[in-house]
Amino acid sequence: MAWMKRTAVGLVVAVLLAGTGAAVYVQRSFAVVDGKLRVVGLRDVVRVQRDGADVAHIRAQTPQDVWFAMGFVHAQERTWQLEFNRRVMHGQLSEVFGEATVETDKLLRSLDIMGVARRQYNGLPLYAKEALQAYSQGIHAFHKDRPQALSPEFHVLGVKPGGEVGAVWEPEDSVGWALMMALDLGGNWGNEFARLSVAKTLDTDRLWQLMPPYPGEPPAASADLAALYRQLGVYRANGSGTSAAVPELGDVVAQTSTDIAHREGPLSRQISSGMLAWSDELTRNAGTNDGKGSNNWVLAGTRTVSGKPLLANDPHLGLSAPAIWYFAGMQSPAGKASDGTPIAAIDAVGATLPGLPFVVLGRTDRVAWGFTNTGPDVQDLYLEQINPADASQYRTPDGWAPFTVRTETIRVKGAADVVLQARSTRHGPVLSDAQKSHADVLDLGKYVLALRWSALDADNQTVLAGLQTNQAKSVDELFQALSHYHSPMQSVVAADDQGNVRFKAVGRVPLRDAANDIRGVAPSPGWDARYDWKGWLPYDQTPQDDGARGWIATANQRITAPGYSHYLTQDWALPYRYERIAQLIEATEKHDAQSMQAIHSDVTSLATRRLLPHLLQAQSAHPLAAAAQAQLKGFDGVMDAQRSAPLVFAAWTDELARGLIIPRIGEERFAATYGKRDYRAGIEGMLERNDTWWCQPTSCTDQSAAALGRALDRLQAAYGADPAQWRWGAAHPALSAHRPFGNVTALARFFDVSVPSHGDSYTINVGQYNAGEAKGPFVNRHAASLRAVYDLADLEQSRFIYQTGQSGLVFSPRYRDMSTTWAQTGYRALQRQPSGWVHELTLAPATP
């Protein structure tokens, strides 16, 4: 009944918006950006000035006030985003969305994200704690005397900011959000589990053909994985074992959707079913690094027109509305912490993350930097053997030991509370208690999987590194600040106005025993000490480069030079984007900002060029085959949104993957992994070897032709019978989805931001899609979350863009006003000292 009441509230709001109340509510929902506000908690006057690029510049008299004001501004612009993200990391979504999100809540509670965050917060130096406290106080101050109406999400869903206790954002939440970024970027446990799963039906050699090592490398694991797992008896026998009592994921989805439909109205049903799909996607994709990448490159003055460095960055993240970033400038003179510790002056502008009180990516007045994800193996899964005589114990090198157990109670709207007994071992949390996919593969009566993950260690001080980067005046000072960086490891390029450039991988990477014959690529026996981590790679030994050849670029490819003495990972991204960046840098002797921007816009896919000859040779009897081949004539891998050839190619590769892989590993296992793992290298090898085992019962040539026929059937059904009218951009829009209203048909067109887009997963201007998605298999959901170019000859000429707008308030004209410019790879100015202001707000201290 509560849902019905809340749905009614939403409908009332909608009626009001359609009538005379619309103008009043819409106006009141906007952030106050001009005039003066009195705010409890400030020490002195703070000015928040917005320039012509809509960057919010915060100028305060103390570091504490600039952090406070950053929290206030984030709350003004992104209140619902903060609330949703807080509930995600606390495992409290089900209080709002009911049973649809229980699995997500169980995963986050099992990982103990907030318990870990509290321990890490307690280990921070006092000044860093006070920075997070000031930021939290700024958010609380906004809600205490809220100068604007809450956004419609709160009204429609009946949600109170901060829940019943009003904990809108606590200092530990900022540490928790840094951990959530590490979870999004620093994971490979999904790849490990995929190898375990596939090894049930493939021998080890075939496994490495399907999921090949990085080009030019042998498999990292020398162990015969398939033989090991079969010998241990880890797999669930079909229809037997304790896991038979665990419902299949599809059954859970179907039953939950049915329950929701019976008790909820149409609006709430769409929200819940959409959140169920999102929750399922999040839990299945957790621990998966494939496709999560970025580009950055820096040119020394020897390769630029000005003689000073140029730097470019475009981190690739999941698209959302509002966007993950908020651009701001932060300035304050030096100050002191409460214990007298000096705090250097803060002077930075760039991309902030709502939830954190510093510029994450950007520049100071003297130095600029950019990140890409290094992707080292900092997550290992361990098979923990359960004591057959006492299920409360698991096997260790020293005998049987008890699981550590925490009781977590998840409140569920419209249903009984869910009580979770969250177990952990000496390695870390037991994921099998929260990942239903494990029950489909493992015999959970004999084994569970536990996670060792570097980011969960108590000494993680990533937020300290972030605070100190905003005070750097040189490349040396920047990398000194980043020596505190922990997780997830990032490949950082930097340049300063003195002409210095540098690359270094910053963050923690474990050292593994020489006797470790699995090396973290798949689950290891947890009772064998040779598979335990043996320490950490020292900061001075992480990969680095001072740019002696005139430029440095990273694009998630292998960053270690031949002969590098430490193992980082084998799950690097395929090197296509890096190779294309290198081609374009070398094609021009002297670069300027415009040529850097041109590289950002490039949509030539070297991966497409590699497979394209096999498509061009396909002889299909399909009625549209000749017309489709005519569209492919002259196609050279440029994934242009206005052409049909990229769509034909994408549909063909999808059908080819299905035709080659499903017969070998089965529909269920394929569906569980496809789209979230990069099988491109495996398919390339199958065709180039003309592999009769993978292509059986026909030839690889016949498989290619059959795949083209199936692709044309699909495209004809979706886009009509004239291939000349098909457009890649129509099938491949960049979709920034709102949570949760992107799942409500009547609301999605207002809350989602969608524009046609170029590219694919392997282009510099990336446009990653998940072909395993039943709805919108080619929709671009993972792309350049921002683009930035920094000119060290004059840092005031720096540029940026991202895909939505600064405001997270749907009625604001600033909600989506960058989307078209982003799609066209245009830019806005990123300045510390703009020539004028569009909006000026004064925040003044108020008496409590």
PDB file of N, CA and C in Angstrom, residues 688-723:
ATOM      1  N   GLU A 688      41.579 -16.617 -38.118  1.00  0.00           N
ATOM      2  CA  GLU A 688      42.900 -16.523 -38.748  1.00  0.00           C
ATOM      3  C   GLU A 688      43.622 -17.872 -38.772  1.00  0.00           C
ATOM      4  N   ARG A 689      43.324 -18.749 -37.800  1.00  0.00           N
ATOM      5  CA  ARG A 689      43.874 -20.114 -37.822  1.00  0.00           C
ATOM      6  C   ARG A 689      43.041 -21.032 -38.692  1.00  0.00           C
ATOM      7  N   ASN A 690      41.860 -20.525 -39.097  1.00  0.00           N
ATOM      8  CA  ASN A 690      40.881 -21.378 -39.773  1.00  0.00           C
ATOM      9  C   ASN A 690      40.643 -22.627 -38.919  1.00  0.00           C
ATOM     10  N   ASP A 691      40.297 -22.366 -37.661  1.00  0.00           N
ATOM     11  CA  ASP A 691      40.249 -23.402 -36.627  1.00  0.00           C
ATOM     12  C   ASP A 691      39.041 -24.316 -36.831  1.00  0.00           C
ATOM     13  N   THR A 692      39.322 -25.526 -37.231  1.00  0.00           N
ATOM     14  CA  THR A 692      38.226 -26.452 -37.548  1.00  0.00           C
ATOM     15  C   THR A 692      37.464 -26.896 -36.308  1.00  0.00           C
ATOM     16  N   TRP A 693      38.128 -26.920 -35.146  1.00  0.00           N
ATOM     17  CA  TRP A 693      37.415 -27.347 -33.925  1.00  0.00           C
ATOM     18  C   TRP A 693      36.360 -26.325 -33.553  1.00  0.00           C
ATOM     19  N   TRP A 694      36.720 -25.042 -33.537  1.00  0.00           N
ATOM     20  CA  TRP A 694      35.758 -24.015 -33.170  1.00  0.00           C
ATOM     21  C   TRP A 694      34.705 -23.816 -34.253  1.00  0.00           C
ATOM     22  N   CYS A 695      35.065 -24.005 -35.512  1.00  0.00           N
ATOM     23  CA  CYS A 695      34.122 -23.744 -36.602  1.00  0.00           C
ATOM     24  C   CYS A 695      33.277 -24.957 -36.979  1.00  0.00           C
ATOM     25  N   GLN A 696      33.543 -26.100 -36.397  1.00  0.00           N
ATOM     26  CA  GLN A 696      32.737 -27.289 -36.703  1.00  0.00           C
ATOM     27  C   GLN A 696      31.262 -27.040 -36.358  1.00  0.00           C
ATOM     28  N   PRO A 697      30.329 -27.675 -37.023  1.00  0.00           N
ATOM     29  CA  PRO A 697      30.498 -28.798 -37.970  1.00  0.00           C
ATOM     30  C   PRO A 697      30.724 -28.353 -39.417  1.00  0.00           C
ATOM     31  N   THR A 698      30.825 -27.003 -39.645  1.00  0.00           N
ATOM     32  CA  THR A 698      31.096 -26.549 -41.012  1.00  0.00           C
ATOM     33  C   THR A 698      32.488 -25.934 -41.033  1.00  0.00           C
ATOM     34  N   SER A 699      32.780 -25.149 -42.058  1.00  0.00           N
ATOM     35  CA  SER A 699      34.067 -24.458 -42.134  1.00  0.00           C
ATOM     36  C   SER A 699      33.930 -23.058 -41.563  1.00  0.00           C
ATOM     37  N   CYS A 700      35.052 -22.406 -41.303  1.00  0.00           N
ATOM     38  CA  CYS A 700      35.011 -21.025 -40.816  1.00  0.00           C
ATOM     39  C   CYS A 700      34.411 -20.097 -41.872  1.00  0.00           C
ATOM     40  N   THR A 701      34.669 -20.382 -43.131  1.00  0.00           N
ATOM     41  CA  THR A 701      34.071 -19.579 -44.201  1.00  0.00           C
ATOM     42  C   THR A 701      32.557 -19.685 -44.179  1.00  0.00           C
ATOM     43  N   ASP A 702      32.054 -20.906 -43.993  1.00  0.00           N
ATOM     44  CA  ASP A 702      30.608 -21.099 -43.919  1.00  0.00           C
ATOM     45  C   ASP A 702      30.017 -20.446 -42.665  1.00  0.00           C
ATOM     46  N   GLN A 703      30.741 -20.525 -41.565  1.00  0.00           N
ATOM     47  CA  GLN A 703      30.259 -19.870 -40.339  1.00  0.00           C
ATOM     48  C   GLN A 703      30.132 -18.369 -40.551  1.00  0.00           C
ATOM     49  N   SER A 704      31.099 -17.784 -41.232  1.00  0.00           N
ATOM     50  CA  SER A 704      31.070 -16.349 -41.498  1.00  0.00           C
ATOM     51  C   SER A 704      29.875 -15.986 -42.372  1.00  0.00           C
ATOM     52  N   ALA A 705      29.622 -16.777 -43.416  1.00  0.00           N
ATOM     53  CA  ALA A 705      28.491 -16.511 -44.306  1.00  0.00           C
ATOM     54  C   ALA A 705      27.159 -16.668 -43.575  1.00  0.00           C
ATOM     55  N   ALA A 706      27.065 -17.709 -42.748  1.00  0.00           N
ATOM     56  CA  ALA A 706      25.828 -17.920 -41.993  1.00  0.00           C
ATOM     57  C   ALA A 706      25.584 -16.783 -41.010  1.00  0.00           C
ATOM     58  N   ALA A 707      26.652 -16.291 -40.403  1.00  0.00           N
ATOM     59  CA  ALA A 707      26.515 -15.176 -39.470  1.00  0.00           C
ATOM     60  C   ALA A 707      26.015 -13.936 -40.188  1.00  0.00           C
ATOM     61  N   LEU A 708      26.480 -13.705 -41.408  1.00  0.00           N
ATOM     62  CA  LEU A 708      26.000 -12.561 -42.168  1.00  0.00           C
ATOM     63  C   LEU A 708      24.516 -12.700 -42.461  1.00  0.00           C
ATOM     64  N   GLY A 709      24.071 -13.878 -42.807  1.00  0.00           N
ATOM     65  CA  GLY A 709      22.653 -14.082 -43.071  1.00  0.00           C
ATOM     66  C   GLY A 709      21.798 -13.797 -41.842  1.00  0.00           C
ATOM     67  N   ARG A 710      22.210 -14.310 -40.701  1.00  0.00           N
ATOM     68  CA  ARG A 710      21.447 -14.053 -39.471  1.00  0.00           C
ATOM     69  C   ARG A 710      21.470 -12.566 -39.114  1.00  0.00           C
ATOM     70  N   ALA A 711      22.610 -11.912 -39.333  1.00  0.00           N
ATOM     71  CA  ALA A 711      22.709 -10.478 -39.041  1.00  0.00           C
ATOM     72  C   ALA A 711      21.747  -9.684 -39.919  1.00  0.00           C
ATOM     73  N   LEU A 712      21.672 -10.034 -41.188  1.00  0.00           N
ATOM     74  CA  LEU A 712      20.788  -9.298 -42.091  1.00  0.00           C
ATOM     75  C   LEU A 712      19.324  -9.529 -41.744  1.00  0.00           C
ATOM     76  N   ASP A 713      18.987 -10.713 -41.283  1.00  0.00           N
ATOM     77  CA  ASP A 713      17.622 -10.953 -40.801  1.00  0.00           C
ATOM     78  C   ASP A 713      17.281  -9.991 -39.667  1.00  0.00           C
ATOM     79  N   ARG A 714      18.183  -9.868 -38.723  1.00  0.00           N
ATOM     80  CA  ARG A 714      17.951  -8.991 -37.565  1.00  0.00           C
ATOM     81  C   ARG A 714      17.843  -7.532 -37.993  1.00  0.00           C
ATOM     82  N   LEU A 715      18.747  -7.098 -38.839  1.00  0.00           N
ATOM     83  CA  LEU A 715      18.749  -5.692 -39.240  1.00  0.00           C
ATOM     84  C   LEU A 715      17.534  -5.346 -40.084  1.00  0.00           C
ATOM     85  N   GLN A 716      17.118  -6.272 -40.937  1.00  0.00           N
ATOM     86  CA  GLN A 716      15.922  -6.033 -41.747  1.00  0.00           C
ATOM     87  C   GLN A 716      14.696  -5.885 -40.859  1.00  0.00           C
ATOM     88  N   ALA A 717      14.599  -6.739 -39.832  1.00  0.00           N
ATOM     89  CA  ALA A 717      13.453  -6.665 -38.930  1.00  0.00           C
ATOM     90  C   ALA A 717      13.440  -5.352 -38.145  1.00  0.00           C
ATOM     91  N   ALA A 718      14.611  -4.855 -37.816  1.00  0.00           N
ATOM     92  CA  ALA A 718      14.696  -3.656 -36.977  1.00  0.00           C
ATOM     93  C   ALA A 718      14.673  -2.366 -37.767  1.00  0.00           C
ATOM     94  N   TYR A 719      15.273  -2.359 -38.990  1.00  0.00           N
ATOM     95  CA  TYR A 719      15.507  -1.089 -39.687  1.00  0.00           C
ATOM     96  C   TYR A 719      14.981  -1.055 -41.123  1.00  0.00           C
ATOM     97  N   GLY A 720      14.326  -2.109 -41.563  1.00  0.00           N
ATOM     98  CA  GLY A 720      13.758  -2.095 -42.891  1.00  0.00           C
ATOM     99  C   GLY A 720      14.617  -2.836 -43.903  1.00  0.00           C
ATOM    100  N   ALA A 721      14.121  -2.901 -45.135  1.00  0.00           N
ATOM    101  CA  ALA A 721      14.714  -3.756 -46.160  1.00  0.00           C
ATOM    102  C   ALA A 721      15.719  -3.043 -47.053  1.00  0.00           C
ATOM    103  N   ASP A 722      16.082  -1.797 -46.752  1.00  0.00           N
ATOM    104  CA  ASP A 722      17.038  -1.066 -47.578  1.00  0.00           C
ATOM    105  C   ASP A 722      18.296  -0.764 -46.768  1.00  0.00           C
ATOM    106  N   PRO A 723      19.368  -1.547 -46.920  1.00  0.00           N
ATOM    107  CA  PRO A 723      20.588  -1.315 -46.143  1.00  0.00           C
ATOM    108  C   PRO A 723      21.155   0.089 -46.324  1.00  0.00           C
TER     109      PRO A 723
END
